[in-house]
Short mmCIF file of C-alpha atoms in Angstrom, two decimals:
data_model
loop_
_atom_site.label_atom_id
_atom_site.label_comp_id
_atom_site.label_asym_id
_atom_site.label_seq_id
_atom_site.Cartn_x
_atom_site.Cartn_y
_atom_site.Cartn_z
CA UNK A 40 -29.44 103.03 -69.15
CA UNK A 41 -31.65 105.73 -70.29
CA UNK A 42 -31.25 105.26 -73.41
CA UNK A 43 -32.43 101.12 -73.02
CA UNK A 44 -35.38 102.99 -71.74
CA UNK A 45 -36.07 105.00 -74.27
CA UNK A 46 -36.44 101.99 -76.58
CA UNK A 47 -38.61 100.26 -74.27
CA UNK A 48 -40.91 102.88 -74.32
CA UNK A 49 -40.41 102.97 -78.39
CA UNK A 50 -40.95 99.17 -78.75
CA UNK A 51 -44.74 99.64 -79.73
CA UNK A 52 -43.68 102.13 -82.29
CA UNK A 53 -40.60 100.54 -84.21
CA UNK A 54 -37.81 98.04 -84.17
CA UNK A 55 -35.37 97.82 -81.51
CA UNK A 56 -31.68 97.95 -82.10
CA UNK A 57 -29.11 97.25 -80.84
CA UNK A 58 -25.70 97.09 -81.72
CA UNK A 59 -23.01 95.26 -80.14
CA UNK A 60 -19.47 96.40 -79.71
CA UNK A 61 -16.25 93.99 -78.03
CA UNK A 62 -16.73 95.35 -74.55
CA UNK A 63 -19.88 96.54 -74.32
CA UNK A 64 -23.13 97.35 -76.54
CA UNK A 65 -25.00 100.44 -77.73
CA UNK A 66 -28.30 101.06 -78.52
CA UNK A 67 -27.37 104.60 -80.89
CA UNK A 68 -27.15 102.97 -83.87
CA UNK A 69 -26.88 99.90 -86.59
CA UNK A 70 -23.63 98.86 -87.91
CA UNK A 71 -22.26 96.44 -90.22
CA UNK A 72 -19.43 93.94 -88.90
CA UNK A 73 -16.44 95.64 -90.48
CA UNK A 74 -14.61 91.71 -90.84
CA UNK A 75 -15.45 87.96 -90.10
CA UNK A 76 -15.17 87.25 -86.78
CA UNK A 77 -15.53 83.01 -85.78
CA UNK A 78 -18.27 82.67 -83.38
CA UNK A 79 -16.45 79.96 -81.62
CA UNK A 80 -14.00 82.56 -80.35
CA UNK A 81 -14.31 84.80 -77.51
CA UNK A 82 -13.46 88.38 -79.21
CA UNK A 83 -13.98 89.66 -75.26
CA UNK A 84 -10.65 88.43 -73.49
CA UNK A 85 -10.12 90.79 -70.86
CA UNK A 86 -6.93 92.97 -71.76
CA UNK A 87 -7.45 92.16 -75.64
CA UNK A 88 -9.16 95.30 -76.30
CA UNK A 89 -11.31 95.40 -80.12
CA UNK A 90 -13.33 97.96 -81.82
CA UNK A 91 -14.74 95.92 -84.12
CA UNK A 92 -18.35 96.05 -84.46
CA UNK A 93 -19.02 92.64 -84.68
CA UNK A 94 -23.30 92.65 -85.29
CA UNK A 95 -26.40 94.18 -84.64
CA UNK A 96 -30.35 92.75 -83.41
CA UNK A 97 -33.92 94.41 -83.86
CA UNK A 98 -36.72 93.07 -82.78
CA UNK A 99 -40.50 94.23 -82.29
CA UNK A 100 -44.03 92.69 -82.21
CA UNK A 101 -45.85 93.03 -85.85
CA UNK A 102 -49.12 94.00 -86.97
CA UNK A 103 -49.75 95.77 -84.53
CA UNK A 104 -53.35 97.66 -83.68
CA UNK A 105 -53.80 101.08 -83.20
CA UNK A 106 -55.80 103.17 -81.39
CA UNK A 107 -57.70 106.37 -83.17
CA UNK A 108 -54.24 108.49 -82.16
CA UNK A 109 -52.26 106.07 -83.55
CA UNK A 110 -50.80 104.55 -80.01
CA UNK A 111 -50.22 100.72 -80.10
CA UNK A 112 -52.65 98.68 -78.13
CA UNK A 113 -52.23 96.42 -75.53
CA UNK A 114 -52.50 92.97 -76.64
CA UNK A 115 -55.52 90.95 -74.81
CA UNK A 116 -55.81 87.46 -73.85
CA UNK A 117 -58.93 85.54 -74.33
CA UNK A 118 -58.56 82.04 -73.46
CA UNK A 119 -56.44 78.61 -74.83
CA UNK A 120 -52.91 79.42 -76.25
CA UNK A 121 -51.65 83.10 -76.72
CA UNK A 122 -50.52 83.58 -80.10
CA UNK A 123 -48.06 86.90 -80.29
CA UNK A 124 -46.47 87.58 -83.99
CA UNK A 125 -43.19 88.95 -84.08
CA UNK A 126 -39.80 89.87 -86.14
CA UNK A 127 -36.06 89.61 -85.71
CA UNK A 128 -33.55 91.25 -87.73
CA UNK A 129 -29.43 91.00 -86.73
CA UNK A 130 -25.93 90.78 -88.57
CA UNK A 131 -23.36 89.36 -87.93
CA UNK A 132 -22.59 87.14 -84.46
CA UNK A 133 -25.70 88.37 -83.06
CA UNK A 134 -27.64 86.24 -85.86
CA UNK A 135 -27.32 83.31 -83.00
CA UNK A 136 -30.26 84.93 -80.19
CA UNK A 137 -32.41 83.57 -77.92
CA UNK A 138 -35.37 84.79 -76.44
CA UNK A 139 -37.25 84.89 -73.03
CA UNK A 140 -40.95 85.90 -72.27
CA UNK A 141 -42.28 87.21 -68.47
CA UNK A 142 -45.42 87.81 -67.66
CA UNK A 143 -45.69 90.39 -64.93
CA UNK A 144 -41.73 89.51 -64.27
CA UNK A 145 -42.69 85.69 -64.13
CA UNK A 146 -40.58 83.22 -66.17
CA UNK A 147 -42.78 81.69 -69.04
CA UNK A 148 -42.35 78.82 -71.19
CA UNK A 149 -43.50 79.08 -74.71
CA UNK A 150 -43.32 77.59 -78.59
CA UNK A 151 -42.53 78.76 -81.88
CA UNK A 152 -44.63 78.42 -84.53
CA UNK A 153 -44.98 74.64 -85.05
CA UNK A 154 -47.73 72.90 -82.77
CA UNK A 155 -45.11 70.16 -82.02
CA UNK A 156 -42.60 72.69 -81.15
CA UNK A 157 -41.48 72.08 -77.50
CA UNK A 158 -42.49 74.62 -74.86
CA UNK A 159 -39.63 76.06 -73.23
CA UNK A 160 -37.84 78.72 -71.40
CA UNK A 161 -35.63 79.80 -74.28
CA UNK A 162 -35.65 79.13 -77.61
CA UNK A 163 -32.44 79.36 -79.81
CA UNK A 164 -32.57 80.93 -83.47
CA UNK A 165 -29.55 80.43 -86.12
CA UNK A 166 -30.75 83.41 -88.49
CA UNK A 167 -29.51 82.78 -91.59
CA UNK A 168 -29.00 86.07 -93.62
CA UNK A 169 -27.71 89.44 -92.05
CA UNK A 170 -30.55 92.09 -91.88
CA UNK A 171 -33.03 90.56 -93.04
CA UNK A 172 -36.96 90.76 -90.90
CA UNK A 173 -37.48 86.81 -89.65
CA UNK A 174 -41.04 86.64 -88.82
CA UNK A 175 -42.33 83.66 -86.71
CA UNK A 176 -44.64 83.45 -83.60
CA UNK A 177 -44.82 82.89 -79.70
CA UNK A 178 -47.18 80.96 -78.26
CA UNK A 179 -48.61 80.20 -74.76
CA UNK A 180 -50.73 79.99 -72.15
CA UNK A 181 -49.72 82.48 -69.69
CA UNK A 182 -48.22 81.30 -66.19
CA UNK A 183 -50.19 83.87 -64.44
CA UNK A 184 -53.14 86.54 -64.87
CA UNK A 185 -56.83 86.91 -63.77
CA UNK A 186 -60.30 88.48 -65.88
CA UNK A 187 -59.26 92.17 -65.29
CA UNK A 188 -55.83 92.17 -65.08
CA UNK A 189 -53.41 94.24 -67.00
CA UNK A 190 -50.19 92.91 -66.87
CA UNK A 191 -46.35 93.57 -68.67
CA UNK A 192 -45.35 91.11 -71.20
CA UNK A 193 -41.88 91.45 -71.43
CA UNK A 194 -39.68 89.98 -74.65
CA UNK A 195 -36.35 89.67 -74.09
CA UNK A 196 -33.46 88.62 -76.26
CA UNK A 197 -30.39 86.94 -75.34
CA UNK A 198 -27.39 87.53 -77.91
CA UNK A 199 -24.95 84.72 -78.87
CA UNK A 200 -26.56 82.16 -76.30
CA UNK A 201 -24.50 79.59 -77.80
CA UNK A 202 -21.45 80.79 -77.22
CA UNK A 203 -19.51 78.99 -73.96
CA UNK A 204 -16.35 79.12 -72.53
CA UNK A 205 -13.97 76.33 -72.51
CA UNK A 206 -10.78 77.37 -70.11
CA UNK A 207 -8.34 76.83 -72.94
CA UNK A 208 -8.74 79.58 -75.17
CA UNK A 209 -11.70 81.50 -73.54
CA UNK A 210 -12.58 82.38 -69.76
CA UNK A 211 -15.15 84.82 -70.20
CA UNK A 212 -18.75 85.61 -71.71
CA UNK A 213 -16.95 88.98 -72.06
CA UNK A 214 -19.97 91.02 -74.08
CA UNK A 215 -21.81 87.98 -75.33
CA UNK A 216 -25.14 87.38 -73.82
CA UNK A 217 -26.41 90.78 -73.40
CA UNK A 218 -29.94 91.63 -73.21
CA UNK A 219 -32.16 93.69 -75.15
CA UNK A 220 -36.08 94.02 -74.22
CA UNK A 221 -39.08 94.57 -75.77
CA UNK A 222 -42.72 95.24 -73.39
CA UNK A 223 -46.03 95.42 -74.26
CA UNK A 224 -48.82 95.90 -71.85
CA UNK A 225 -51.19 92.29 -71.98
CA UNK A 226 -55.21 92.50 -70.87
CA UNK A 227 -56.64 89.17 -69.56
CA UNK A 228 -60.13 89.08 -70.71
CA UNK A 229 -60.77 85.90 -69.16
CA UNK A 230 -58.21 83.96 -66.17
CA UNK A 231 -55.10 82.40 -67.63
CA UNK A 232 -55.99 78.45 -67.82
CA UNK A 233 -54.61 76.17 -65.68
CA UNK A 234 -51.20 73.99 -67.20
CA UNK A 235 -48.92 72.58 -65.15
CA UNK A 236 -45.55 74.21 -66.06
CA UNK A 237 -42.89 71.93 -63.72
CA UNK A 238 -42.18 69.64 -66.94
CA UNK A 239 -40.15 72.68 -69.07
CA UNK A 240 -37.79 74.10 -66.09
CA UNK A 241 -35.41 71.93 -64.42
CA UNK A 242 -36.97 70.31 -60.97
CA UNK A 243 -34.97 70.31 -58.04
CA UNK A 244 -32.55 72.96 -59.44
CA UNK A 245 -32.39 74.95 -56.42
CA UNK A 246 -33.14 74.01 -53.06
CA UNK A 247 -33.33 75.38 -49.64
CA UNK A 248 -34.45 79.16 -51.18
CA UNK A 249 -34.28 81.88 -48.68
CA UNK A 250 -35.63 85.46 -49.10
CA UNK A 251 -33.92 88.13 -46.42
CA UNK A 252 -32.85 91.29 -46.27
CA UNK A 253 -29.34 92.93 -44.66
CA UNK A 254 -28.44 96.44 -44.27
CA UNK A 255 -26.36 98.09 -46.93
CA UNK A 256 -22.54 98.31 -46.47
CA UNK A 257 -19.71 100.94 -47.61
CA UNK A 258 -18.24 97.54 -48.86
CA UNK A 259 -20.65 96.81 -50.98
CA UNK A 260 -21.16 100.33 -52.60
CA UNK A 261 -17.47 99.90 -52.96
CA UNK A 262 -17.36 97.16 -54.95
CA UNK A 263 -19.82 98.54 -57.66
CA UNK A 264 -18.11 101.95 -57.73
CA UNK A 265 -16.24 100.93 -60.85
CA UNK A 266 -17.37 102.80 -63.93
CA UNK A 267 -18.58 106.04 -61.10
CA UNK A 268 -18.91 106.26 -57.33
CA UNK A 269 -21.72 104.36 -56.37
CA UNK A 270 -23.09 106.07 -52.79
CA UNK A 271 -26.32 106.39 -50.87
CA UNK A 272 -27.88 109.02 -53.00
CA UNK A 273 -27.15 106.73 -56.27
CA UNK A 274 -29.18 104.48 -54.70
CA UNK A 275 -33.18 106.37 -54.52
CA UNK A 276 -33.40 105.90 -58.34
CA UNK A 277 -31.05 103.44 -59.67
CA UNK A 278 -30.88 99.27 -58.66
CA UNK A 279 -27.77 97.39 -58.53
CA UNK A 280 -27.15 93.47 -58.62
CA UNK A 281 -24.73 90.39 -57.46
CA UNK A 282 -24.34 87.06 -57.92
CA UNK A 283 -22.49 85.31 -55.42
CA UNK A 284 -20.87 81.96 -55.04
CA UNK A 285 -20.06 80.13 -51.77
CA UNK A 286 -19.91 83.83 -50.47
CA UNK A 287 -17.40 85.34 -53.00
CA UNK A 288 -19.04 87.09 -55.92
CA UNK A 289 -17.98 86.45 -59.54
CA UNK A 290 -18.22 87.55 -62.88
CA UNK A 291 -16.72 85.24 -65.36
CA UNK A 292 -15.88 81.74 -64.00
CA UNK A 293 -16.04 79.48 -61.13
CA UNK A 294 -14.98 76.08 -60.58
CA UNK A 295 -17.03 73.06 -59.34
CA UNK A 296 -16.92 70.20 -57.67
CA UNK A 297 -18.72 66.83 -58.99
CA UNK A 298 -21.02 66.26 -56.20
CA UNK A 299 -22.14 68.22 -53.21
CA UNK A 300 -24.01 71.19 -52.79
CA UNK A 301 -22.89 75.28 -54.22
CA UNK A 302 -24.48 77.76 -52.59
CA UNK A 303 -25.45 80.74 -54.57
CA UNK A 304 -26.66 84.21 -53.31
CA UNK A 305 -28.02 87.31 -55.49
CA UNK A 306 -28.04 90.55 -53.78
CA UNK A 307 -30.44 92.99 -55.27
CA UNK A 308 -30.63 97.22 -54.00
CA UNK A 309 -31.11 100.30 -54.53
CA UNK A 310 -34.40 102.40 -55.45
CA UNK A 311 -36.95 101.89 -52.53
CA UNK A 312 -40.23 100.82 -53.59
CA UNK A 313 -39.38 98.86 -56.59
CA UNK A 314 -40.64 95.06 -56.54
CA UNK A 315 -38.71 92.46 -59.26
CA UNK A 316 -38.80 88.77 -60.09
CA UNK A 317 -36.03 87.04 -59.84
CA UNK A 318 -35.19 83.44 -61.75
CA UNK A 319 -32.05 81.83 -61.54
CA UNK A 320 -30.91 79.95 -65.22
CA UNK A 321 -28.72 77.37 -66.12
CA UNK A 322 -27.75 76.75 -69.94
CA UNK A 323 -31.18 78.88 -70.12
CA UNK A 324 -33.40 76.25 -68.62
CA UNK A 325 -35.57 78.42 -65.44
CA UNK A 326 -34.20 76.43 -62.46
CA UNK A 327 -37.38 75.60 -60.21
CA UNK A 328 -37.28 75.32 -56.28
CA UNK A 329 -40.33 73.74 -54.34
CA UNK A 330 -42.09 77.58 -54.19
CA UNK A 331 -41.90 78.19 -57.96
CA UNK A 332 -39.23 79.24 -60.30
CA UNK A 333 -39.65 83.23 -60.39
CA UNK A 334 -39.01 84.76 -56.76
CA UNK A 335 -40.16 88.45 -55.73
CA UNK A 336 -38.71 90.77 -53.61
CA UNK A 337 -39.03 94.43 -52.73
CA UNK A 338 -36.42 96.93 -52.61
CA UNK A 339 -36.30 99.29 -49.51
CA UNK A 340 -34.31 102.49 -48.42
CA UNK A 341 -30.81 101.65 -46.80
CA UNK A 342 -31.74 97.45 -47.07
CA UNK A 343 -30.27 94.67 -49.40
CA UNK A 344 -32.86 92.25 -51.02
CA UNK A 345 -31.18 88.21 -50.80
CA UNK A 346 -32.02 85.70 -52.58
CA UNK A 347 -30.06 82.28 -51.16
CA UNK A 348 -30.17 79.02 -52.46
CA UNK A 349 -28.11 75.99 -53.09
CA UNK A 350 -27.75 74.12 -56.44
CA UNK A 351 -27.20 70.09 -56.23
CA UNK A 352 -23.52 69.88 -58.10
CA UNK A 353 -24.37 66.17 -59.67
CA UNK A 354 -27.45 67.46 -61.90
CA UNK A 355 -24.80 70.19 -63.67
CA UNK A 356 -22.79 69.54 -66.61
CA UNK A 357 -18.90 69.49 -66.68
CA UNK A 358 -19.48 73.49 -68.08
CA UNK A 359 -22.67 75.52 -67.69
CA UNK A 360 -23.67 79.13 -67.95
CA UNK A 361 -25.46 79.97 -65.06
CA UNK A 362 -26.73 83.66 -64.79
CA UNK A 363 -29.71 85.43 -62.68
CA UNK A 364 -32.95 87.78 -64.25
CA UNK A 365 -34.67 90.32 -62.23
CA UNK A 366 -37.53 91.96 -64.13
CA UNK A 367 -39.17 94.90 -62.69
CA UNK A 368 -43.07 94.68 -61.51
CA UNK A 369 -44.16 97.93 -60.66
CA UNK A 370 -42.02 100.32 -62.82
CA UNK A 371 -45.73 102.25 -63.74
CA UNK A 372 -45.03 103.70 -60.47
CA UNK A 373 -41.84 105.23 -61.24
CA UNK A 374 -42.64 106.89 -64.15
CA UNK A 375 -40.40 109.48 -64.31
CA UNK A 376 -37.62 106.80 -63.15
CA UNK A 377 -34.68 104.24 -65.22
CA UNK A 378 -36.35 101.04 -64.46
CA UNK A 379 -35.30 97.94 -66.68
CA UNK A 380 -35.06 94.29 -66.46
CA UNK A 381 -31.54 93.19 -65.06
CA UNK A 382 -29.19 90.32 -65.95
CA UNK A 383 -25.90 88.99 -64.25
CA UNK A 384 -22.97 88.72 -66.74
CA UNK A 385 -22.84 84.63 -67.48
CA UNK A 386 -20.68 82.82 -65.08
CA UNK A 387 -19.46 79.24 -66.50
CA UNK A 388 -20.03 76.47 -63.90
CA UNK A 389 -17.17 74.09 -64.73
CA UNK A 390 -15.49 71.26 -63.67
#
């Protein structure tokens, strides 16, 4: 985790990399895929254990300004359409990426390049060559900011968003769809315009939204005590996540029915004082509830932050991949502290 953070803070400065491993990722190094692995297969089948690398992903704003010490500056807003140039470089499997853009944690639709490019929540890229720079550009007007306002832009990508389950021969996401973000702070020289954003996320998506809180249980720290003992004193400077369904939480599957109602819950704790945005995603469309699409929530001392909705069962597909964000709003005030944006492993939706 530290290390994520110490290429958050290097973003301004040069590429990030990352490179992915079957059954987990790295961000030490670059390496080449040492064979050909077919994307359509799911090299992350629990108890088929690989060591094949099977690609690598950079990515980092370009021409970037600097300040008389050489520091990156912020970028700055100034009215219409925000136009941010940037560069992707990956091998292998993670040549198929997606990427998402929040402004101060808040889900944001975008284009690339083209002016008749559609906005949306994420777009997906099909790189062509391994390791080579693919420039292109973001644009949009942001979903939120006022004159005088410094907010964090956050870039994220998304590797091998393509990739699904299909119960015969795969279960799991295993390792795919992984996260790797870039931040930048952004200066609003004038307020963000008005655009009605409902058209690009998918209306009605989740309904009856409830925000609560519950105290924290020895069943809960439990449960994420897997890789090392998760306890009370874990919990001042690091956050932890869940995504439930119909009250059971899950990491790789779930079946559906055709019609009817699922209801979801996220369950968000750990260091006190941190504030995150939460969006809830399916097949990487921003799911939008009658209060908005990004939902924030504040973490506090002994207390679980819950986010429950329901999802109507007859607007999903026969498979999905459904999966929660929670981007961090305030982590200037944890300097010293591990604070990065969080995403649930992929769960497939299917019927």
């Amino acid at each position: 985790m530290k290390k994520l953070l110490g290429f958050k803070r290097m973003a301004f400065l040069i590429m990030m990399t990352l490179a992915i491993f079957a059954g987990g990722c790295s961000l030490n190094k670059i390496e080449e895929p040492t064979d050909t692995v077919d994307a359509t297969q799911n090299p992350f089948e629990k108890n088929k254990p690989q060591t094949t690398v099977l690609g690598s992903i950079g990515h980092g704003f370009i021409n970037r300004q600097l300040d008389v010490n050489g520091r990156v500056l912020p970028l700055e807003y100034n009215g219409g359409e925000l136009k941010i140039e940037y560069s992707v470089r990956a091998s292998g499997t993670a040549k198929n990426v997606g990427f998402f853009i929040f402004v101060d944690g808040k889900a944001q639709p975008y284009k690339l390049d083209e002016s008749d490019s559609p906005y949306l929540y994420m777009h997906l890229l099909e790189l062509k060559d391994d390791d080579k720079d693919t420039p292109f550009t973001f644009v949009f007007t942001p979903v939120t900011g006022k004159q005088g306002d410094t907010l964090q832009l956050s870039i994220t990508s998304l590797y091998n968003p393509s990739f699904i389950p299909d119960m015969k021969a795969t279960s799991s996401y295993g390792g795919y769809q992984t996260t790797l973000e870039a931040g930048r702070p952004l200066i609003f020289n004038q307020d963000a315009e008005s655009v009605d954003f409902a058209p690009y996320s998918q209306q009605g998506g989740l309904n009856h939204v409830q925000l609560s809180t519950e105290p924290m249980t020895q069943e809960l720290l439990d449960k994420h005590s897997i890789v090392e003992t998760v306890d009370m004193d874990k919990l001042d400077k690091n956050v932890y996540g869940g995504l439930y369904m119909d009250g059971a939480m899950r990491q790789d599957h779930f079946q559906i029915q055709k019609s009817g109602t699922l209801h979801v819950t996220f369950k968000l704790f750990g260091h006190p004082g941190m504030r995150y945005r939460t969006t809830f995603y399916i097949n990487h469309r921003a799911l939008a509830a009658e209060d908005g699409v990004s939902f924030e929530t504040e973490l506090t001392k002994g207390n679980i932050a819950v986010i429950d909705a329901d999802i109507d069962l007859e607007k999903l597909e026969d498979f999905s991949t459904f999966y929660v964000v929670s981007v961090p709003i305030n982590a200037n005030d944890f300097p010293d502290d591990v604070v990065v944006l969080m995403k649930t492993p992929s769960l497939l939706l299917y019927r």
